[in-house]
């Protein structure tokens, strides 16, 4: 296997998806700047061009709202035909953005970028630190309940059609959304994407929250969807730990961040489903979603030590060939082709693997890294893959798959935490 060639291809993909200060996840399918995709891209750039990495971060934060929210899409340039575009979101600001957020990996990725070159990164870290704090405060003020972090739309989770949302989505009446044309199914086999009935409900939530003027208090009271996402809670807890590290590095006050971490650590227990796994919680009904998803294994990445998820993890790793699928293979709804219903994602393997390594589960972490390495080396830089045979799925020449090859999965990886 010519790993040097694969390294070059990964760097080429990051350059190819560069739109002049920000990267798109892949051409055509995703023509704008996506929040957590962009953070992974910056992490990837930091392995060979730290200046470009910081440029990515600063461009991302041009989309931040005055209240601290960092949207999941920033519409820097017009892309005709994309749906839902800025006219649908109707957010009165420039650059135009969506009205919802996305998994807050920024502090974690920015910390790694900074540590790649502290001398160059110091001034950039000082500039971005306040914006990070503002975004974290937004989550604490508007989305923390019982120490868990709520999402008001499945798209905020980054796991759009995950099993976690089935019960909550079933309670939404999708009538009245009107006719629309999805661009994603023009580029990718519809069997690999969320179904139309999912999309109808996604849009119903968007239209409702837009009619609330994107006011978080109104949405909390009247919103159609509010679920404490186990993935977001774990990711946010990790991000707060990294934000604390940055604060100490810059000699800023830390009491506020330390308080967030304490509350989140306590809240993690509220995600524990008595059936024996970490789970999301429908805050409108108080019920667990009964979904053992890949996000359930972010426990170690969040900085929580423990072994009560190891049994599930080892079972799943033995049932599939390439890492942690997005849905439990034993779930009756498991589908190895359809987006977050079963496929494996390289960047999810990465976060789980990093956590395992940090919490002392070295052999399992290395197994996961090797499987991810083999997956990409044999099947390419795709958005996601079948966990059973590695069949490539979703978009091709994908930014964050290239990024995690350079930082974690590849044998020459330079940006590991």
CSV table of C-alpha atoms in Angstrom, one decimal:
chain,number,residue,atom,x,y,z
A,1,UNK,CA,0.0,0.0,0.0
A,2,UNK,CA,1.5,3.4,-1.0
A,3,UNK,CA,0.6,5.5,2.0
A,4,UNK,CA,2.6,8.5,0.7
A,5,UNK,CA,0.3,8.6,-2.3
A,6,UNK,CA,-2.8,8.5,-0.1
A,7,UNK,CA,-1.4,11.3,2.1
A,8,UNK,CA,-0.9,13.4,-1.0
A,9,UNK,CA,-4.4,12.7,-2.2
A,10,UNK,CA,-5.8,13.7,1.2
A,11,UNK,CA,-4.0,17.0,1.1
A,12,UNK,CA,-5.2,17.5,-2.5
A,13,UNK,CA,-8.8,17.0,-1.5
A,14,UNK,CA,-8.5,19.7,1.2
A,15,UNK,CA,-7.1,22.1,-1.5
A,16,UNK,CA,-9.7,21.0,-4.0
A,17,UNK,CA,-12.6,21.7,-1.7
A,18,UNK,CA,-11.1,25.1,-0.7
A,19,UNK,CA,-13.3,28.0,-1.8
A,20,UNK,CA,-11.0,30.8,-0.7
A,21,UNK,CA,-11.0,30.9,3.1
A,22,UNK,CA,-13.4,28.1,3.7
A,23,UNK,CA,-13.9,24.5,2.6
A,24,UNK,CA,-17.0,22.8,1.4
A,25,UNK,CA,-17.5,19.2,2.5
A,26,UNK,CA,-17.6,18.1,-1.1
A,27,UNK,CA,-18.5,19.8,-4.4
A,28,UNK,CA,-22.2,19.7,-5.6
A,29,UNK,CA,-23.7,17.9,-2.7
A,30,UNK,CA,-22.7,20.4,0.0
A,31,UNK,CA,-21.8,23.7,-1.7
A,32,UNK,CA,-21.5,25.9,1.5
A,33,UNK,CA,-19.5,26.0,4.7
A,34,UNK,CA,-20.7,23.6,7.3
A,35,UNK,CA,-19.8,24.2,11.0
A,36,UNK,CA,-18.3,20.9,12.3
A,37,UNK,CA,-17.1,19.9,8.8
A,38,UNK,CA,-15.1,23.1,8.7
A,39,UNK,CA,-13.5,22.4,12.1
A,40,UNK,CA,-12.4,19.0,10.9
A,41,UNK,CA,-11.1,20.6,7.7
A,42,UNK,CA,-9.0,23.1,9.8
A,43,UNK,CA,-7.6,20.3,11.9
A,44,UNK,CA,-6.6,18.5,8.7
A,45,UNK,CA,-5.0,21.7,7.3
A,46,UNK,CA,-3.0,22.1,10.5
A,47,UNK,CA,-0.9,19.1,9.6
A,48,UNK,CA,0.7,20.9,6.6
A,49,UNK,CA,-0.6,24.5,6.5
A,50,UNK,CA,-1.3,26.0,9.9
A,51,UNK,CA,-2.0,29.4,8.5
A,52,UNK,CA,-4.7,28.0,6.2
A,53,UNK,CA,-6.2,26.2,9.3
A,54,UNK,CA,-6.6,29.4,11.2
A,55,UNK,CA,-8.1,31.1,8.1
A,56,UNK,CA,-10.8,28.4,8.1
A,57,UNK,CA,-11.6,29.0,11.7
A,58,UNK,CA,-11.9,32.8,11.4
A,59,UNK,CA,-14.1,32.5,8.3
A,60,UNK,CA,-16.4,30.1,10.1
A,61,UNK,CA,-16.9,32.5,13.0
A,62,UNK,CA,-17.9,35.3,10.6
A,63,UNK,CA,-21.2,33.5,10.7
A,64,UNK,CA,-21.6,33.8,14.5
A,65,UNK,CA,-24.8,35.5,15.7
A,66,UNK,CA,-24.8,38.4,18.2
A,67,UNK,CA,-26.2,36.0,20.8
A,68,UNK,CA,-23.2,33.7,20.4
A,69,UNK,CA,-24.9,30.9,18.3
A,70,UNK,CA,-22.6,29.5,15.6
A,71,UNK,CA,-24.9,28.3,12.8
A,72,UNK,CA,-24.6,25.0,11.1
A,73,UNK,CA,-24.4,26.5,7.6
A,74,UNK,CA,-22.8,29.8,6.4
A,75,UNK,CA,-24.0,30.8,2.9
A,76,UNK,CA,-21.0,32.8,1.7
A,77,UNK,CA,-21.8,32.5,-2.0
A,78,UNK,CA,-25.0,31.8,-3.9
A,79,UNK,CA,-25.4,28.2,-5.0
A,80,UNK,CA,-28.5,28.0,-7.2
A,81,UNK,CA,-30.8,25.0,-6.6
A,82,UNK,CA,-29.6,24.2,-3.1
A,83,UNK,CA,-32.5,23.5,-0.8
A,84,UNK,CA,-33.1,24.7,1.9
A,85,UNK,CA,-31.1,27.8,1.0
A,86,UNK,CA,-30.9,31.2,2.7
A,87,UNK,CA,-34.3,32.3,1.5
A,88,UNK,CA,-35.9,29.4,3.4
A,89,UNK,CA,-34.0,30.1,6.6
A,90,UNK,CA,-34.8,33.8,6.4
A,91,UNK,CA,-32.1,34.9,8.8
A,92,UNK,CA,-31.6,38.7,8.6
A,93,UNK,CA,-27.9,39.0,8.6
A,94,UNK,CA,-24.8,38.9,6.3
A,95,UNK,CA,-23.3,36.5,5.6
A,96,UNK,CA,-26.6,34.6,5.5
A,97,UNK,CA,-26.8,31.5,7.7
A,98,UNK,CA,-29.1,28.8,8.8
A,99,UNK,CA,-31.0,29.2,12.0
A,100,UNK,CA,-29.7,26.2,14.0
A,101,UNK,CA,-26.3,25.1,15.3
A,102,UNK,CA,-24.2,21.8,15.0
A,103,UNK,CA,-22.0,19.6,17.2
A,104,UNK,CA,-19.5,22.0,19.1
A,105,UNK,CA,-16.2,20.4,18.2
A,106,UNK,CA,-14.6,23.8,17.6
A,107,UNK,CA,-12.8,24.3,20.9
A,108,UNK,CA,-11.3,20.8,20.7
A,109,UNK,CA,-10.1,21.2,17.1
A,110,UNK,CA,-8.9,24.7,17.7
A,111,UNK,CA,-6.8,23.6,20.7
A,112,UNK,CA,-5.1,21.0,18.5
A,113,UNK,CA,-4.5,23.6,15.8
A,114,UNK,CA,-3.0,25.9,18.3
A,115,UNK,CA,-0.7,23.2,19.7
A,116,UNK,CA,0.6,22.4,16.2
A,117,UNK,CA,2.3,25.9,16.2
A,118,UNK,CA,1.8,27.9,19.4
A,119,UNK,CA,4.1,30.7,18.3
A,120,UNK,CA,2.0,31.4,15.2
A,121,UNK,CA,-1.3,30.5,16.8
A,122,UNK,CA,-1.1,32.6,19.9
A,123,UNK,CA,-2.6,35.8,18.4
A,124,UNK,CA,-5.2,33.8,16.6
A,125,UNK,CA,-6.2,32.0,19.8
A,126,UNK,CA,-6.5,35.3,21.6
A,127,UNK,CA,-8.8,36.6,18.8
A,128,UNK,CA,-11.0,33.5,18.8
A,129,UNK,CA,-11.2,32.7,22.5
A,130,UNK,CA,-14.0,35.1,23.3
A,131,UNK,CA,-16.1,33.9,20.4
A,132,UNK,CA,-15.7,30.3,21.7
A,133,UNK,CA,-16.8,31.3,25.1
A,134,UNK,CA,-19.8,33.1,23.7
A,135,UNK,CA,-20.9,30.1,21.8
A,136,UNK,CA,-20.6,27.8,24.8
A,137,UNK,CA,-22.6,30.3,26.9
A,138,UNK,CA,-25.3,30.2,24.2
A,139,UNK,CA,-25.5,26.4,24.7
A,140,UNK,CA,-25.6,26.7,28.5
A,141,UNK,CA,-28.3,29.4,28.5
A,142,UNK,CA,-30.5,28.0,25.8
A,143,UNK,CA,-30.0,24.3,25.6
A,144,UNK,CA,-28.9,22.8,28.9
A,145,UNK,CA,-31.6,20.8,30.7
A,146,UNK,CA,-30.7,18.6,33.7
A,147,UNK,CA,-27.1,18.8,32.6
A,148,UNK,CA,-27.8,17.5,29.1
A,149,UNK,CA,-27.7,19.5,25.9
A,150,UNK,CA,-30.9,19.7,23.9
A,151,UNK,CA,-31.3,20.0,20.1
A,152,UNK,CA,-34.3,21.6,18.4
A,153,UNK,CA,-33.8,20.0,15.1
A,154,UNK,CA,-32.3,16.6,14.1
A,155,UNK,CA,-29.9,18.5,11.8
A,156,UNK,CA,-28.2,20.1,14.8
A,157,UNK,CA,-27.0,16.7,15.9
A,158,UNK,CA,-25.1,16.1,12.7
A,159,UNK,CA,-26.8,12.7,12.7
A,160,UNK,CA,-29.9,13.8,10.7
A,161,UNK,CA,-31.9,10.6,10.5
A,162,UNK,CA,-30.5,8.6,13.4
A,163,UNK,CA,-32.7,6.2,15.3
A,164,UNK,CA,-32.5,8.5,18.3
A,165,UNK,CA,-35.1,10.8,16.7
A,166,UNK,CA,-37.7,8.3,15.5
A,167,UNK,CA,-40.1,8.6,18.4
A,168,UNK,CA,-40.0,12.4,18.5
A,169,UNK,CA,-40.3,12.7,14.8
A,170,UNK,CA,-43.3,10.4,14.7
A,171,UNK,CA,-45.2,12.9,16.8
A,172,UNK,CA,-44.8,15.7,14.2
A,173,UNK,CA,-47.5,16.2,11.6
A,174,UNK,CA,-45.7,16.8,8.3
A,175,UNK,CA,-48.7,18.2,6.4
A,176,UNK,CA,-48.5,21.6,4.8
A,177,UNK,CA,-44.8,21.8,3.9
A,178,UNK,CA,-45.6,22.2,0.3
A,179,UNK,CA,-43.6,21.1,-2.8
A,180,UNK,CA,-39.8,21.2,-2.8
A,181,UNK,CA,-36.9,19.7,-4.7
A,182,UNK,CA,-34.0,18.1,-2.7
A,183,UNK,CA,-30.6,18.6,-4.2
A,184,UNK,CA,-29.0,15.8,-2.2
A,185,UNK,CA,-30.8,13.0,-4.1
A,186,UNK,CA,-29.6,14.5,-7.4
A,187,UNK,CA,-26.0,13.7,-6.4
A,188,UNK,CA,-26.4,10.5,-4.3
A,189,UNK,CA,-28.5,7.4,-4.5
A,190,UNK,CA,-31.7,8.1,-2.6
A,191,UNK,CA,-31.3,4.8,-0.8
A,192,UNK,CA,-28.3,6.3,0.9
A,193,UNK,CA,-30.2,9.5,2.1
A,194,UNK,CA,-33.0,10.3,4.6
A,195,UNK,CA,-36.5,9.4,3.3
A,196,UNK,CA,-39.0,12.0,2.0
A,197,UNK,CA,-41.1,11.5,5.1
A,198,UNK,CA,-38.1,12.5,7.2
A,199,UNK,CA,-37.4,15.5,5.1
A,200,UNK,CA,-41.0,16.7,5.3
A,201,UNK,CA,-40.7,16.7,9.1
A,202,UNK,CA,-37.3,18.4,9.0
A,203,UNK,CA,-38.9,21.2,7.0
A,204,UNK,CA,-41.9,21.4,9.3
A,205,UNK,CA,-39.6,22.1,12.2
A,206,UNK,CA,-37.6,24.7,10.2
A,207,UNK,CA,-40.8,26.6,9.2
A,208,UNK,CA,-42.1,26.6,12.8
A,209,UNK,CA,-38.8,27.8,14.3
A,210,UNK,CA,-38.5,30.4,11.6
A,211,UNK,CA,-42.0,31.6,12.4
A,212,UNK,CA,-40.7,32.0,16.0
A,213,UNK,CA,-38.1,34.4,14.6
A,214,UNK,CA,-35.4,31.9,15.7
A,215,UNK,CA,-36.2,33.1,19.3
A,216,UNK,CA,-34.9,30.4,21.6
A,217,UNK,CA,-37.4,31.1,24.4
A,218,UNK,CA,-40.4,30.8,22.0
A,219,UNK,CA,-38.9,27.6,20.4
A,220,UNK,CA,-38.4,26.1,23.9
A,221,UNK,CA,-42.1,26.6,24.7
A,222,UNK,CA,-43.7,25.8,21.4
A,223,UNK,CA,-41.1,23.9,19.4
A,224,UNK,CA,-42.1,20.6,17.7
A,225,UNK,CA,-38.8,18.8,18.6
A,226,UNK,CA,-36.6,19.0,21.7
A,227,UNK,CA,-34.4,16.1,22.5
A,228,UNK,CA,-31.4,15.9,24.8
A,229,UNK,CA,-28.8,14.5,22.4
A,230,UNK,CA,-26.3,12.1,24.0
A,231,UNK,CA,-23.8,12.9,21.2
A,232,UNK,CA,-24.0,16.7,21.7
A,233,UNK,CA,-23.7,16.4,25.5
A,234,UNK,CA,-20.6,14.3,25.3
A,235,UNK,CA,-19.0,16.5,22.5
A,236,UNK,CA,-19.9,19.7,24.4
A,237,UNK,CA,-18.4,18.3,27.7
A,238,UNK,CA,-15.2,17.5,25.8
A,239,UNK,CA,-15.2,21.0,24.2
A,240,UNK,CA,-15.6,22.6,27.6
A,241,UNK,CA,-12.6,20.7,28.9
A,242,UNK,CA,-10.6,21.9,26.0
A,243,UNK,CA,-11.9,25.5,26.4
A,244,UNK,CA,-10.7,25.3,30.1
A,245,UNK,CA,-7.3,24.2,28.9
A,246,UNK,CA,-7.2,27.2,26.5
A,247,UNK,CA,-8.3,29.6,29.3
A,248,UNK,CA,-5.5,28.4,31.5
A,249,UNK,CA,-3.0,28.7,28.6
A,250,UNK,CA,-4.1,32.3,28.0
A,251,UNK,CA,-4.4,33.1,31.7
A,252,UNK,CA,-8.2,33.8,31.7
A,253,UNK,CA,-10.7,33.2,34.4
A,254,UNK,CA,-11.8,29.6,34.6
A,255,UNK,CA,-14.5,29.4,37.3
A,256,UNK,CA,-17.4,29.7,34.8
A,257,UNK,CA,-16.1,27.0,32.6
A,258,UNK,CA,-15.3,24.8,35.6
A,259,UNK,CA,-19.0,25.1,36.6
A,260,UNK,CA,-20.2,24.1,33.2
A,261,UNK,CA,-18.0,21.0,33.3
A,262,UNK,CA,-19.3,20.0,36.8
A,263,UNK,CA,-22.9,20.3,35.6
A,264,UNK,CA,-22.3,18.4,32.5
A,265,UNK,CA,-20.5,15.6,34.3
A,266,UNK,CA,-23.5,15.2,36.5
A,267,UNK,CA,-25.9,15.4,33.6
A,268,UNK,CA,-24.2,12.5,31.8
A,269,UNK,CA,-25.9,10.1,34.2
A,270,UNK,CA,-29.2,11.3,33.0
A,271,UNK,CA,-28.3,9.9,29.6
A,272,UNK,CA,-27.9,6.4,31.1
A,273,UNK,CA,-30.8,4.2,29.9
A,274,UNK,CA,-31.6,1.5,32.5
A,275,UNK,CA,-31.5,-0.9,29.5
A,276,UNK,CA,-27.7,-0.6,29.7
A,277,UNK,CA,-26.4,2.1,27.5
A,278,UNK,CA,-26.0,5.9,27.0
A,279,UNK,CA,-29.0,7.2,25.2
A,280,UNK,CA,-30.8,10.4,24.1
A,281,UNK,CA,-33.9,11.7,25.9
A,282,UNK,CA,-37.0,13.2,24.4
A,283,UNK,CA,-37.5,16.2,26.6
A,284,UNK,CA,-41.1,16.7,25.5
A,285,UNK,CA,-42.1,13.2,26.8
A,286,UNK,CA,-39.3,12.4,29.3
A,287,UNK,CA,-38.7,9.1,27.5
A,288,UNK,CA,-35.5,7.6,26.4
A,289,UNK,CA,-35.2,7.1,22.7
A,290,UNK,CA,-34.0,3.5,23.1
A,291,UNK,CA,-31.3,3.9,20.5
A,292,UNK,CA,-27.8,2.5,20.9
A,293,UNK,CA,-26.0,4.6,18.3
A,294,UNK,CA,-22.4,5.5,17.6
A,295,UNK,CA,-22.9,8.6,19.7
A,296,UNK,CA,-23.4,6.4,22.7
A,297,UNK,CA,-19.7,5.6,22.5
A,298,UNK,CA,-18.5,9.3,22.8
A,299,UNK,CA,-18.3,8.7,26.6
A,300,UNK,CA,-14.5,8.3,26.6
A,301,UNK,CA,-14.0,11.2,24.2
A,302,UNK,CA,-15.9,13.4,26.6
A,303,UNK,CA,-13.3,12.7,29.3
A,304,UNK,CA,-15.5,10.3,31.3
A,305,UNK,CA,-13.7,7.2,32.3
A,306,UNK,CA,-15.5,3.9,32.7
A,307,UNK,CA,-16.0,0.5,31.1
A,308,UNK,CA,-19.8,-0.1,31.1
A,309,UNK,CA,-20.0,0.6,27.4
A,310,UNK,CA,-17.0,-1.7,26.5
A,311,UNK,CA,-19.2,-4.8,26.2
A,312,UNK,CA,-21.4,-3.2,23.6
A,313,UNK,CA,-18.4,-1.8,21.8
A,314,UNK,CA,-16.6,-5.0,21.6
A,315,UNK,CA,-19.7,-6.9,20.5
A,316,UNK,CA,-20.4,-4.4,17.7
A,317,UNK,CA,-16.7,-4.3,16.5
A,318,UNK,CA,-16.9,-8.1,16.2
A,319,UNK,CA,-20.2,-8.0,14.3
A,320,UNK,CA,-18.9,-5.6,11.6
A,321,UNK,CA,-15.6,-5.2,9.7
A,322,UNK,CA,-14.9,-1.4,9.8
A,323,UNK,CA,-15.4,0.4,13.1
A,324,UNK,CA,-18.5,1.7,14.8
A,325,UNK,CA,-21.6,1.8,12.7
A,326,UNK,CA,-24.1,4.6,13.3
A,327,UNK,CA,-26.7,2.2,14.5
A,328,UNK,CA,-26.5,-1.0,16.4
A,329,UNK,CA,-26.3,-3.9,13.9
A,330,UNK,CA,-28.7,-5.8,16.1
A,331,UNK,CA,-31.3,-3.1,15.9
A,332,UNK,CA,-34.3,-4.1,13.6
A,333,UNK,CA,-33.9,-0.7,11.8
A,334,UNK,CA,-30.2,-1.2,11.0
A,335,UNK,CA,-29.5,-0.3,7.4
A,336,UNK,CA,-25.8,-0.3,6.2
A,337,UNK,CA,-26.6,2.0,3.3
A,338,UNK,CA,-28.9,4.8,4.6
A,339,UNK,CA,-27.0,7.7,6.1
A,340,UNK,CA,-27.1,7.5,9.9
A,341,UNK,CA,-29.2,4.3,10.1
A,342,UNK,CA,-26.1,2.1,9.9
A,343,UNK,CA,-23.2,3.3,7.8
A,344,UNK,CA,-19.8,3.9,9.5
A,345,UNK,CA,-18.3,7.4,9.4
A,346,UNK,CA,-14.5,7.9,9.6
A,347,UNK,CA,-14.7,11.0,11.8
A,348,UNK,CA,-17.0,9.2,14.3
A,349,UNK,CA,-14.4,6.4,14.5
A,350,UNK,CA,-11.9,9.1,15.1
A,351,UNK,CA,-13.6,10.7,18.1
A,352,UNK,CA,-14.4,7.3,19.6
A,353,UNK,CA,-10.8,6.2,19.0
A,354,UNK,CA,-9.3,9.3,20.5
A,355,UNK,CA,-11.4,8.9,23.6
A,356,UNK,CA,-10.5,5.2,24.0
A,357,UNK,CA,-6.8,6.0,23.8
A,358,UNK,CA,-7.0,8.8,26.3
A,359,UNK,CA,-8.9,6.7,28.8
A,360,UNK,CA,-6.4,3.8,28.6
A,361,UNK,CA,-8.2,1.4,26.3
A,362,UNK,CA,-5.2,1.4,24.0
A,363,UNK,CA,-5.6,-1.9,22.2
A,364,UNK,CA,-9.3,-1.1,21.3
A,365,UNK,CA,-8.3,2.4,20.1
A,366,UNK,CA,-5.6,1.0,17.9
A,367,UNK,CA,-7.9,-1.6,16.5
A,368,UNK,CA,-10.4,1.1,15.6
A,369,UNK,CA,-7.7,3.3,14.0
A,370,UNK,CA,-6.3,0.4,11.9
A,371,UNK,CA,-9.8,-0.5,10.7
A,372,UNK,CA,-10.4,3.1,9.7
A,373,UNK,CA,-7.1,3.2,8.0
A,374,UNK,CA,-7.9,0.1,6.0
A,375,UNK,CA,-11.3,1.4,5.1
A,376,UNK,CA,-10.1,4.6,3.6
A,377,UNK,CA,-7.0,3.1,2.0
A,378,UNK,CA,-9.1,0.4,0.2
A,379,UNK,CA,-12.2,2.3,-0.6
A,380,UNK,CA,-11.4,6.0,-0.9
A,381,UNK,CA,-12.3,9.3,0.7
A,382,UNK,CA,-16.0,8.9,0.9
A,383,UNK,CA,-18.5,10.6,3.2
A,384,UNK,CA,-19.5,7.2,4.8
A,385,UNK,CA,-19.2,3.5,4.2
A,386,UNK,CA,-20.9,0.2,4.7
A,387,UNK,CA,-19.6,-1.2,8.0
A,388,UNK,CA,-20.0,-4.7,6.6
A,389,UNK,CA,-17.9,-4.6,3.5
A,390,UNK,CA,-16.6,-1.0,3.3
A,391,UNK,CA,-18.7,-0.2,0.2
A,392,UNK,CA,-18.3,3.6,-0.4
A,393,UNK,CA,-21.4,5.6,0.2
A,394,UNK,CA,-22.5,9.3,0.1
A,395,UNK,CA,-20.3,12.0,-1.4
A,396,UNK,CA,-16.9,11.4,-2.8
A,397,UNK,CA,-13.6,13.3,-2.3
A,398,UNK,CA,-14.9,14.3,1.2
A,399,UNK,CA,-13.2,16.9,3.3
A,400,UNK,CA,-13.4,15.5,6.7
A,401,UNK,CA,-12.5,12.0,5.6
A,402,UNK,CA,-9.3,13.4,4.1
A,403,UNK,CA,-8.8,15.4,7.3
A,404,UNK,CA,-9.0,12.5,9.7
A,405,UNK,CA,-6.6,10.5,7.5
A,406,UNK,CA,-4.0,13.2,8.0
A,407,UNK,CA,-4.6,13.7,11.7
A,408,UNK,CA,-5.5,10.3,13.1
A,409,UNK,CA,-6.2,7.4,10.7
A,410,UNK,CA,-3.2,7.4,8.4
A,411,UNK,CA,0.1,5.8,9.4
A,412,UNK,CA,1.8,9.2,9.1
A,413,UNK,CA,-0.9,11.1,11.0
A,414,UNK,CA,0.5,14.3,12.5
A,415,UNK,CA,-2.4,15.9,14.3
A,416,UNK,CA,-3.5,13.5,16.9
A,417,UNK,CA,-4.5,14.9,20.3
